[in-house]
Amino acid sequence: MSKKDVILVIGSSGQIGTELVQKLREVYGTDNVVASDLKKTEQAKEGPFEVLDIMNAQQLLDIVSKHKVTQVYLLAALLSATAEKMPKFGWQLNMEGLFHVLDLAKEKIISKIYWPSSIAVFGPNTPKKNTPQFTVMEPSTVYGISKQAGERWCEYYFNKYNVDVRSLRYPGLIGWKSAPGGGTTDYAVHIYHQALKTGAYDCFLSENTTLPMMYMDDAIKATIGIMEANAADVKIRSSYNISGMSFSPKDIAAEIRKHIKGFEISYTPDFRQEIADSWPQSIVDIEAKKDWKWMPEYDLAKMTEIMLANLK
Ligand code: NAD
Ligand code: AKB
């Protein structure tokens, strides 16, 4: 990022935004990172903040002009579980928000975009284990369909309009600083809170549901890593697979038990089980490792230690 760059983070008060804004401000300076969300939050006390509804293209343009924004990180979206409850709205928000930002770059008003995709782009016909970058996708959730379409549009805007858009297919993300916002992998955050609070957790996924997951610090490192990479090294302009760890509710419970003796887990699968069953169990990320030197640092044991120590 050059000295003249100003970043706008849209959807900054959510699970990822809370941590990403902190890190971006640490790296690039508080005044160079504008946070924005539907409502004013505590973030407004820490640095520049704007109330922004990403569905409103004029409001977005006004804020971009006011702060002379050059880079946008678009995090506002409905996640998998919430989008299944509001399919049309989920589609609208996830797609229109992206178009509003892509079009700003097409018009050369901003110069770089970060937009996250998800392992939800994969579906029931995708190979479940060691899912490669390029494979059958066919997502079966509204969220997954919107992410796959988003990936296609990002690549299209790069090829046709030279828009510098970069993207990662995040797995389920786990951190202690912020709460998850309506996804299928949220249980892996809730479980730590409940373990400390009550010593027990009733999981909405079944015991052997293995999913790709990642500690938040790794996700933030990957995000800044791909945005800092030389444009020529970012060879995939749809979205990159990235992998951290894979575990099931049973595995994470066993790891927690190493710290909290007698921790109990029960299982009451709900509608999110079907979503989880449609996703891969593990992801191969050799392209990200090769192209822009991505490397994760956290496994389940290290993450569990940190989560419990900080949530205490
Ligand atoms: P979140 O739900 O925690 O946060 C989203 C934020 O967007 C919220 O603060 C919300 O108020 C805001 N928002 C909603 N509608 C908005 C609108 N119209 N205008 C402006 N802001 C609006 O989500 P998150 O977990 O931080 O995820 C951020 C992005 O990363 C999403 O695109 C999500 O699909 C993707 N992702 C997240 C995960 C994960 O595990 N957290 C995994 C894969 C992909
Ligand atoms: C969700 O569960 O919806 C997200 C994701 C994996 O995209 N955490």
Short mmCIF file of C-alpha atoms and ligand atoms in Angstrom, two decimals:
data_model
loop_
_atom_site.label_atom_id
_atom_site.label_comp_id
_atom_site.label_asym_id
_atom_site.label_seq_id
_atom_site.Cartn_x
_atom_site.Cartn_y
_atom_site.Cartn_z
CA MET A 1 0.00 0.00 0.00
CA SER A 2 1.40 3.43 -0.91
CA LYS A 3 1.34 6.50 1.36
CA LYS A 4 -1.61 7.92 -0.57
CA ASP A 5 -3.84 4.88 -0.13
CA VAL A 6 -6.95 5.04 2.06
CA ILE A 7 -8.88 1.86 2.95
CA LEU A 8 -12.65 1.57 3.45
CA VAL A 9 -13.87 -1.55 5.29
CA ILE A 10 -17.57 -2.23 4.66
CA GLY A 11 -19.33 -4.40 7.27
CA SER A 12 -16.54 -3.53 9.71
CA SER A 13 -18.36 -4.35 12.96
CA GLY A 14 -18.84 -8.06 12.24
CA GLN A 15 -16.76 -11.07 13.22
CA ILE A 16 -13.96 -10.46 10.71
CA GLY A 17 -14.23 -6.67 10.45
CA THR A 18 -13.69 -6.13 14.16
CA GLU A 19 -10.29 -7.82 14.01
CA LEU A 20 -9.36 -6.76 10.47
CA VAL A 21 -9.87 -3.05 11.15
CA GLN A 22 -7.65 -3.28 14.25
CA LYS A 23 -4.88 -4.99 12.27
CA LEU A 24 -5.16 -2.71 9.23
CA ARG A 25 -4.92 0.34 11.49
CA GLU A 26 -1.87 -1.14 13.22
CA VAL A 27 -0.18 -1.72 9.87
CA TYR A 28 -1.29 1.32 7.82
CA GLY A 29 -2.19 3.91 10.47
CA THR A 30 -5.54 4.66 12.09
CA ASP A 31 -6.40 7.64 9.89
CA ASN A 32 -5.88 5.62 6.69
CA VAL A 33 -8.54 3.04 7.55
CA VAL A 34 -12.21 4.07 7.49
CA ALA A 35 -14.56 1.59 9.18
CA SER A 36 -18.22 1.45 8.10
CA ASP A 37 -21.32 -0.49 8.99
CA LEU A 38 -25.11 -0.15 9.14
CA LYS A 39 -24.95 1.39 12.62
CA LYS A 40 -22.39 3.31 14.63
CA THR A 41 -20.53 1.00 17.03
CA GLU A 42 -17.65 1.21 19.50
CA GLN A 43 -15.34 1.25 16.46
CA ALA A 44 -16.39 4.87 15.88
CA LYS A 45 -14.43 5.84 19.02
CA GLU A 46 -11.22 4.27 17.71
CA GLY A 47 -10.85 6.00 14.34
CA PRO A 48 -12.68 7.20 11.21
CA PHE A 49 -16.14 5.62 10.96
CA GLU A 50 -19.09 6.07 8.59
CA VAL A 51 -22.63 4.72 8.70
CA LEU A 52 -23.06 2.99 5.33
CA ASP A 53 -25.66 0.69 3.82
CA ILE A 54 -23.86 -1.04 0.96
CA MET A 55 -27.18 -1.34 -0.91
CA ASN A 56 -27.05 2.44 -1.35
CA ALA A 57 -24.59 3.12 -4.21
CA GLN A 58 -24.80 6.92 -3.86
CA GLN A 59 -23.99 6.78 -0.13
CA LEU A 60 -21.00 4.56 -0.94
CA LEU A 61 -19.77 7.00 -3.60
CA ASP A 62 -20.17 9.97 -1.23
CA ILE A 63 -18.10 8.24 1.47
CA VAL A 64 -15.44 7.13 -1.01
CA SER A 65 -15.17 10.71 -2.34
CA LYS A 66 -15.18 12.29 1.13
CA HIS A 67 -12.26 10.17 2.38
CA LYS A 68 -10.49 9.79 -0.99
CA VAL A 69 -10.73 6.02 -0.59
CA THR A 70 -8.50 3.95 -2.90
CA GLN A 71 -9.05 0.41 -1.56
CA VAL A 72 -12.25 -1.32 -0.39
CA TYR A 73 -12.58 -4.43 1.78
CA LEU A 74 -16.19 -5.59 1.33
CA LEU A 75 -17.27 -7.76 4.27
CA ALA A 76 -21.01 -6.99 4.43
CA ALA A 77 -23.01 -10.13 3.61
CA LEU A 78 -25.58 -12.58 4.94
CA LEU A 79 -23.87 -15.81 6.03
CA SER A 80 -24.99 -19.35 5.31
CA ALA A 81 -27.54 -19.99 8.07
CA THR A 82 -29.16 -16.54 7.93
CA ALA A 83 -29.30 -16.52 4.13
CA GLU A 84 -31.21 -19.84 4.15
CA LYS A 85 -33.89 -18.08 6.21
CA MET A 86 -34.03 -15.06 3.87
CA PRO A 87 -32.95 -16.44 0.48
CA LYS A 88 -33.99 -13.50 -1.71
CA PHE A 89 -32.61 -10.87 0.61
CA GLY A 90 -29.40 -12.89 1.03
CA TRP A 91 -28.93 -13.02 -2.73
CA GLN A 92 -29.70 -9.30 -3.10
CA LEU A 93 -27.32 -8.13 -0.38
CA ASN A 94 -24.47 -10.46 -1.34
CA MET A 95 -24.65 -9.63 -5.07
CA GLU A 96 -25.70 -5.96 -5.19
CA GLY A 97 -23.13 -4.98 -2.59
CA LEU A 98 -20.42 -6.60 -4.68
CA PHE A 99 -21.55 -4.89 -7.90
CA HIS A 100 -21.56 -1.49 -6.23
CA VAL A 101 -17.92 -1.94 -5.26
CA LEU A 102 -16.80 -3.61 -8.52
CA ASP A 103 -18.35 -0.76 -10.51
CA LEU A 104 -16.40 1.85 -8.52
CA ALA A 105 -13.21 0.09 -9.60
CA LYS A 106 -14.43 -0.28 -13.18
CA GLU A 107 -14.92 3.52 -13.24
CA LYS A 108 -11.35 3.89 -11.82
CA ILE A 109 -12.69 5.67 -8.69
CA ILE A 110 -10.94 3.06 -6.49
CA SER A 111 -7.95 0.93 -7.43
CA LYS A 112 -8.12 -2.30 -5.38
CA ILE A 113 -10.82 -4.52 -3.86
CA TYR A 114 -10.82 -7.33 -1.30
CA TRP A 115 -13.93 -9.53 -1.32
CA PRO A 116 -14.16 -12.78 0.66
CA SER A 117 -15.58 -15.98 -0.75
CA SER A 118 -16.12 -19.15 1.27
CA ILE A 119 -15.81 -22.94 1.31
CA ALA A 120 -19.59 -22.67 0.76
CA VAL A 121 -18.88 -22.38 -2.99
CA PHE A 122 -18.49 -26.17 -2.91
CA GLY A 123 -21.48 -28.50 -2.87
CA PRO A 124 -22.56 -32.10 -2.33
CA ASN A 125 -20.94 -33.29 -5.58
CA THR A 126 -17.54 -31.79 -4.74
CA PRO A 127 -14.83 -34.26 -3.58
CA LYS A 128 -15.14 -34.03 0.23
CA LYS A 129 -11.54 -34.65 1.22
CA ASN A 130 -8.56 -32.59 0.06
CA THR A 131 -10.84 -30.47 -2.12
CA PRO A 132 -8.68 -28.89 -4.83
CA GLN A 133 -8.83 -25.33 -6.16
CA PHE A 134 -10.45 -26.37 -9.43
CA THR A 135 -13.17 -29.01 -9.15
CA VAL A 136 -16.92 -29.63 -9.36
CA MET A 137 -18.68 -26.95 -7.29
CA GLU A 138 -22.52 -26.90 -7.57
CA PRO A 139 -23.26 -25.20 -4.21
CA SER A 140 -26.66 -26.04 -2.73
CA THR A 141 -27.17 -23.05 -0.40
CA VAL A 142 -28.22 -19.51 -1.30
CA TYR A 143 -25.06 -18.27 0.38
CA GLY A 144 -22.88 -20.67 -1.62
CA ILE A 145 -24.62 -19.76 -4.88
CA SER A 146 -24.04 -16.06 -4.18
CA LYS A 147 -20.37 -16.67 -3.37
CA GLN A 148 -19.81 -18.74 -6.50
CA ALA A 149 -21.56 -16.15 -8.68
CA GLY A 150 -19.50 -13.46 -6.90
CA GLU A 151 -16.30 -15.31 -7.77
CA ARG A 152 -17.31 -15.49 -11.44
CA TRP A 153 -18.09 -11.75 -11.47
CA CYS A 154 -14.76 -10.87 -9.81
CA GLU A 155 -12.88 -12.82 -12.47
CA TYR A 156 -15.02 -11.25 -15.19
CA TYR A 157 -14.33 -7.68 -13.96
CA PHE A 158 -10.61 -8.50 -13.79
CA ASN A 159 -10.54 -9.92 -17.35
CA LYS A 160 -12.82 -7.37 -19.02
CA TYR A 161 -12.16 -4.17 -17.08
CA ASN A 162 -8.77 -4.81 -15.48
CA VAL A 163 -10.27 -4.47 -11.99
CA ASP A 164 -7.71 -5.47 -9.33
CA VAL A 165 -9.96 -7.62 -7.15
CA ARG A 166 -8.54 -10.25 -4.80
CA SER A 167 -10.36 -12.96 -2.90
CA LEU A 168 -10.00 -15.90 -0.51
CA ARG A 169 -12.32 -18.83 0.14
CA TYR A 170 -12.31 -18.62 3.94
CA PRO A 171 -13.09 -21.74 5.94
CA GLY A 172 -15.05 -21.35 9.22
CA LEU A 173 -13.28 -18.64 11.22
CA ILE A 174 -12.66 -18.74 14.97
CA GLY A 175 -11.51 -15.88 17.17
CA TRP A 176 -12.05 -14.57 20.69
CA LYS A 177 -12.38 -10.84 20.03
CA SER A 178 -15.72 -10.90 18.15
CA ALA A 179 -18.91 -12.92 17.82
CA PRO A 180 -19.82 -14.89 14.68
CA GLY A 181 -22.70 -13.58 12.58
CA GLY A 182 -25.06 -16.36 11.49
CA GLY A 183 -22.95 -19.08 9.88
CA THR A 184 -22.91 -22.87 10.03
CA THR A 185 -19.43 -22.96 11.55
CA ASP A 186 -20.40 -20.62 14.44
CA TYR A 187 -20.56 -23.56 16.85
CA ALA A 188 -16.76 -23.65 16.92
CA VAL A 189 -16.76 -20.22 18.60
CA HIS A 190 -19.80 -20.78 20.84
CA ILE A 191 -18.31 -24.00 22.23
CA TYR A 192 -15.38 -22.16 23.86
CA HIS A 193 -17.66 -19.58 25.50
CA GLN A 194 -19.99 -22.29 26.86
CA ALA A 195 -17.10 -24.49 28.01
CA LEU A 196 -15.86 -21.67 30.23
CA LYS A 197 -19.30 -20.50 31.31
CA THR A 198 -21.11 -23.77 32.07
CA GLY A 199 -18.71 -26.64 31.32
CA ALA A 200 -21.18 -28.02 28.76
CA TYR A 201 -22.30 -27.36 25.18
CA ASP A 202 -25.21 -28.60 23.07
CA CYS A 203 -23.96 -28.61 19.46
CA PHE A 204 -26.21 -27.93 16.46
CA LEU A 205 -24.04 -30.19 14.27
CA SER A 206 -23.53 -33.92 14.77
CA GLU A 207 -20.37 -35.25 16.41
CA ASN A 208 -18.49 -36.38 13.30
CA THR A 209 -19.21 -33.38 11.07
CA THR A 210 -15.70 -32.47 9.97
CA LEU A 211 -15.26 -29.04 8.38
CA PRO A 212 -12.34 -26.83 7.30
CA MET A 213 -11.65 -24.15 9.94
CA MET A 214 -9.10 -21.42 10.63
CA TYR A 215 -7.95 -19.29 13.54
CA MET A 216 -8.73 -15.61 12.94
CA ASP A 217 -5.09 -14.45 13.07
CA ASP A 218 -4.29 -16.75 10.14
CA ALA A 219 -7.30 -15.42 8.20
CA ILE A 220 -6.24 -11.81 8.79
CA LYS A 221 -2.66 -12.65 7.79
CA ALA A 222 -3.91 -14.26 4.56
CA THR A 223 -6.16 -11.27 3.82
CA ILE A 224 -3.40 -8.71 4.17
CA GLY A 225 -1.00 -11.12 2.45
CA ILE A 226 -3.03 -11.39 -0.74
CA MET A 227 -3.73 -7.64 -0.77
CA GLU A 228 0.01 -6.88 -0.40
CA ALA A 229 1.06 -9.41 -3.08
CA ASN A 230 2.34 -8.15 -6.43
CA ALA A 231 -0.54 -8.07 -8.90
CA ALA A 232 1.33 -10.44 -11.22
CA ASP A 233 1.58 -13.05 -8.44
CA VAL A 234 -2.19 -13.11 -7.89
CA LYS A 235 -2.86 -15.56 -10.69
CA ILE A 236 -6.33 -16.64 -9.59
CA ARG A 237 -8.88 -13.82 -9.84
CA SER A 238 -11.96 -15.80 -8.82
CA SER A 239 -10.89 -16.80 -5.29
CA TYR A 240 -8.09 -18.82 -3.66
CA ASN A 241 -8.57 -21.93 -1.50
CA ILE A 242 -6.87 -21.41 1.87
CA SER A 243 -6.59 -24.06 4.54
CA GLY A 244 -5.83 -23.98 8.26
CA MET A 245 -7.15 -27.06 10.05
CA SER A 246 -10.07 -29.51 9.89
CA PHE A 247 -11.99 -30.89 12.85
CA SER A 248 -15.37 -32.16 14.02
CA PRO A 249 -17.37 -31.17 17.14
CA LYS A 250 -16.07 -34.37 18.76
CA ASP A 251 -12.44 -33.39 18.03
CA ILE A 252 -12.78 -29.85 19.42
CA ALA A 253 -14.56 -31.16 22.54
CA ALA A 254 -11.67 -33.59 23.15
CA GLU A 255 -9.17 -30.73 22.81
CA ILE A 256 -11.16 -28.53 25.24
CA ARG A 257 -11.26 -31.43 27.73
CA LYS A 258 -7.45 -31.28 27.93
CA HIS A 259 -7.93 -27.87 29.61
CA ILE A 260 -11.38 -28.20 31.25
CA LYS A 261 -11.74 -31.63 32.84
CA GLY A 262 -15.26 -33.00 32.62
CA PHE A 263 -16.38 -30.72 29.77
CA GLU A 264 -19.53 -32.24 28.31
CA ILE A 265 -20.87 -32.04 24.78
CA SER A 266 -24.29 -33.16 23.49
CA TYR A 267 -25.61 -33.05 19.93
CA THR A 268 -28.94 -31.69 18.65
CA PRO A 269 -28.44 -31.22 14.89
CA ASP A 270 -30.75 -28.64 13.26
CA PHE A 271 -31.16 -27.22 9.73
CA ARG A 272 -27.47 -26.28 9.69
CA GLN A 273 -26.51 -29.97 9.55
CA GLU A 274 -27.65 -30.19 5.93
CA ILE A 275 -25.58 -27.13 5.05
CA ALA A 276 -22.49 -28.58 6.75
CA ASP A 277 -23.01 -31.94 5.03
CA SER A 278 -22.84 -30.21 1.65
CA TRP A 279 -19.39 -28.69 2.35
CA PRO A 280 -15.90 -30.22 2.06
CA GLN A 281 -14.07 -31.70 5.03
CA SER A 282 -10.62 -30.50 4.05
CA ILE A 283 -9.16 -28.10 1.50
CA VAL A 284 -5.96 -28.09 -0.57
CA ASP A 285 -4.35 -24.66 -0.92
CA ILE A 286 -1.16 -25.28 -2.93
CA GLU A 287 -1.94 -22.43 -5.36
CA ALA A 288 -2.05 -19.81 -2.56
CA LYS A 289 1.17 -21.24 -1.08
CA LYS A 290 2.91 -21.15 -4.44
CA ASP A 291 1.59 -17.84 -5.85
CA TRP A 292 1.85 -15.47 -2.88
CA LYS A 293 3.60 -17.60 -0.21
CA TRP A 294 0.63 -18.22 2.08
CA MET A 295 1.38 -20.36 5.15
CA PRO A 296 -0.95 -21.00 8.13
CA GLU A 297 0.44 -21.01 11.68
CA TYR A 298 -2.33 -22.32 13.92
CA ASP A 299 -3.62 -25.85 14.53
CA LEU A 300 -6.46 -26.99 16.82
CA ALA A 301 -4.25 -27.42 19.90
CA LYS A 302 -2.61 -23.98 19.62
CA MET A 303 -5.92 -22.25 18.84
CA THR A 304 -7.70 -23.92 21.78
CA GLU A 305 -5.02 -22.79 24.20
CA ILE A 306 -5.29 -19.19 22.97
CA MET A 307 -9.11 -19.14 22.84
CA LEU A 308 -9.50 -20.42 26.41
CA ALA A 309 -6.76 -18.24 27.84
CA ASN A 310 -8.23 -15.06 26.33
CA LEU A 311 -11.91 -15.79 26.91
CA LYS A 312 -11.25 -16.53 30.57
P1 NAD B 1 -20.70 -10.85 10.07
O1 NAD B 1 -22.10 -11.23 9.83
O2 NAD B 1 -20.10 -11.10 11.40
O3 NAD B 1 -20.49 -9.31 9.72
C1 NAD B 1 -21.07 -8.70 8.62
C2 NAD B 1 -21.22 -7.22 8.92
O4 NAD B 1 -21.85 -6.61 7.78
C3 NAD B 1 -22.12 -6.93 10.13
O5 NAD B 1 -21.46 -6.06 11.03
C4 NAD B 1 -23.35 -6.27 9.52
O6 NAD B 1 -23.92 -5.26 10.35
C5 NAD B 1 -22.78 -5.67 8.25
N1 NAD B 1 -23.82 -5.46 7.23
C6 NAD B 1 -24.89 -6.21 6.96
N2 NAD B 1 -25.63 -5.65 5.98
C7 NAD B 1 -24.99 -4.53 5.63
C8 NAD B 1 -25.27 -3.51 4.69
N3 NAD B 1 -26.37 -3.53 3.93
N4 NAD B 1 -24.40 -2.48 4.58
C9 NAD B 1 -23.30 -2.42 5.37
N5 NAD B 1 -22.99 -3.34 6.29
C10 NAD B 1 -23.83 -4.38 6.43
O7 NAD B 1 -19.82 -11.54 8.92
P2 NAD B 1 -18.29 -11.95 8.97
O8 NAD B 1 -18.20 -13.29 9.59
O9 NAD B 1 -17.48 -10.85 9.49
O10 NAD B 1 -18.02 -12.17 7.41
C11 NAD B 1 -17.54 -11.15 6.58
C12 NAD B 1 -17.40 -11.70 5.17
O11 NAD B 1 -16.55 -12.86 5.19
C13 NAD B 1 -18.71 -12.17 4.53
O12 NAD B 1 -18.68 -11.91 3.16
C14 NAD B 1 -18.69 -13.66 4.75
O13 NAD B 1 -19.43 -14.33 3.78
C15 NAD B 1 -17.22 -13.96 4.61
N6 NAD B 1 -16.86 -15.21 5.27
C16 NAD B 1 -16.89 -15.30 6.62
C17 NAD B 1 -16.54 -16.51 7.24
C18 NAD B 1 -16.55 -16.66 8.73
O14 NAD B 1 -16.35 -17.79 9.22
N7 NAD B 1 -16.76 -15.60 9.50
C19 NAD B 1 -16.17 -17.62 6.45
C20 NAD B 1 -16.19 -17.48 5.06
C21 NAD B 1 -16.51 -16.27 4.48
C1 AKB B 2 -20.63 -19.85 7.44
O1 AKB B 2 -20.67 -20.84 8.20
O2 AKB B 2 -21.61 -19.42 6.80
C2 AKB B 2 -19.31 -19.17 7.26
C3 AKB B 2 -18.60 -19.70 6.07
C4 AKB B 2 -17.81 -20.94 6.17
O3 AKB B 2 -18.69 -19.14 5.01
N1 AKB B 2 -18.55 -19.32 8.45
#
